[in-house]
CSV table of C-alpha atoms in Angstrom, one decimal:
chain,number,residue,atom,x,y,z
O,1,UNK,CA,-79.5,-14.3,34.4
O,2,UNK,CA,-79.2,-11.4,36.8
O,3,UNK,CA,-81.6,-8.6,35.9
O,4,UNK,CA,-79.9,-5.2,36.2
O,5,UNK,CA,-80.5,-1.6,35.6
O,6,UNK,CA,-78.1,1.3,35.2
O,7,UNK,CA,-78.8,4.7,36.7
O,8,UNK,CA,-76.4,7.2,35.0
O,9,UNK,CA,-76.9,10.5,33.2
O,10,UNK,CA,-73.7,10.5,31.1
O,11,UNK,CA,-74.2,8.5,27.9
O,12,UNK,CA,-70.5,7.7,27.5
O,13,UNK,CA,-70.4,6.2,31.0
O,14,UNK,CA,-73.5,4.1,30.2
O,15,UNK,CA,-71.9,2.8,27.0
O,16,UNK,CA,-68.6,2.0,28.8
O,17,UNK,CA,-70.5,0.2,31.6
O,18,UNK,CA,-72.6,-1.8,29.2
O,19,UNK,CA,-69.4,-2.8,27.3
O,20,UNK,CA,-67.7,-3.9,30.6
O,21,UNK,CA,-70.8,-5.9,31.6
O,22,UNK,CA,-71.1,-7.6,28.2
O,23,UNK,CA,-67.4,-8.5,28.1
O,24,UNK,CA,-67.0,-9.6,31.8
O,25,UNK,CA,-70.4,-10.6,33.1
O,26,UNK,CA,-72.4,-12.5,30.5
O,27,UNK,CA,-74.9,-13.6,33.2
O,28,UNK,CA,-76.0,-9.9,33.7
O,29,UNK,CA,-78.9,-8.7,31.6
O,30,UNK,CA,-79.3,-4.9,31.6
O,31,UNK,CA,-83.1,-4.4,31.3
O,32,UNK,CA,-83.2,-0.6,31.8
O,33,UNK,CA,-81.1,2.5,31.7
O,34,UNK,CA,-82.3,5.7,33.5
O,35,UNK,CA,-80.7,9.2,33.3
O,36,UNK,CA,-82.6,10.8,36.2
O,37,UNK,CA,-83.7,9.8,39.7
O,38,UNK,CA,-87.5,10.1,39.2
O,39,UNK,CA,-87.5,7.7,36.2
O,40,UNK,CA,-85.1,5.4,37.9
O,41,UNK,CA,-87.4,5.1,40.9
O,42,UNK,CA,-90.4,4.3,38.7
O,43,UNK,CA,-88.3,1.9,36.6
O,44,UNK,CA,-87.0,0.1,39.7
O,45,UNK,CA,-90.5,-0.4,41.0
O,46,UNK,CA,-91.6,-1.8,37.7
O,47,UNK,CA,-88.7,-3.9,36.6
O,48,UNK,CA,-87.6,-5.2,40.1
O,49,UNK,CA,-83.9,-5.5,39.3
O,50,UNK,CA,-81.6,-7.8,41.2
O,51,UNK,CA,-78.6,-5.5,40.6
O,52,UNK,CA,-78.4,-1.7,40.3
O,53,UNK,CA,-75.4,0.2,38.9
O,54,UNK,CA,-75.8,3.6,40.5
O,55,UNK,CA,-74.0,6.9,39.8
O,56,UNK,CA,-73.8,9.4,42.6
O,57,UNK,CA,-74.5,12.7,40.8
O,58,UNK,CA,-77.4,12.3,38.5
O,59,UNK,CA,-78.5,15.6,36.9
O,60,UNK,CA,-79.9,17.7,39.8
O,61,UNK,CA,-80.2,14.9,42.3
O,62,UNK,CA,-78.1,12.2,43.8
O,63,UNK,CA,-78.0,8.4,43.9
O,64,UNK,CA,-78.6,8.7,47.6
O,65,UNK,CA,-81.9,10.5,46.9
O,66,UNK,CA,-82.8,7.6,44.6
O,67,UNK,CA,-82.2,5.1,47.4
O,68,UNK,CA,-84.2,7.1,49.9
O,69,UNK,CA,-87.1,7.4,47.5
O,70,UNK,CA,-87.5,3.6,47.1
O,71,UNK,CA,-90.1,1.9,49.3
O,72,UNK,CA,-88.5,-1.5,49.8
O,73,UNK,CA,-85.2,-1.7,48.0
O,74,UNK,CA,-84.3,-5.3,47.4
O,75,UNK,CA,-81.3,-5.5,45.1
O,76,UNK,CA,-77.5,-5.6,45.2
O,77,UNK,CA,-75.9,-2.2,44.6
O,78,UNK,CA,-72.7,-1.2,42.8
O,79,UNK,CA,-71.9,2.5,42.9
O,80,UNK,CA,-70.3,3.8,39.7
O,81,UNK,CA,-68.9,7.2,40.4
O,82,UNK,CA,-65.7,9.1,39.7
O,83,UNK,CA,-66.2,11.2,42.9
O,84,UNK,CA,-64.1,9.7,45.8
O,85,UNK,CA,-65.6,12.2,48.3
O,86,UNK,CA,-68.8,10.1,48.3
O,87,UNK,CA,-67.0,6.8,49.1
O,88,UNK,CA,-67.7,6.8,52.9
O,89,UNK,CA,-71.4,7.5,52.5
O,90,UNK,CA,-71.7,4.9,49.7
O,91,UNK,CA,-70.2,2.2,51.9
O,92,UNK,CA,-73.0,2.8,54.4
O,93,UNK,CA,-75.6,2.0,51.8
O,94,UNK,CA,-73.9,-0.9,50.2
């Protein structure tokens, strides 16, 4: 099983992503969902996920701030955003 977390502040997006994962990726186990950057950083350090589904705009911060706050990120990353203007910057991280 691939241990994953979701960092997303909109509940309907979390539910949709969880459904997509359940239907299409049975080997992915979502072990945590975080709706703000600070909790996501703490959760990442504690849970040590192999895969992170990351929104770009998360309350008053960004997914990029989440990535910059991590000491030694060691996971695969999937950006989940509806904002195409962030695509170029996202590709640099992923």
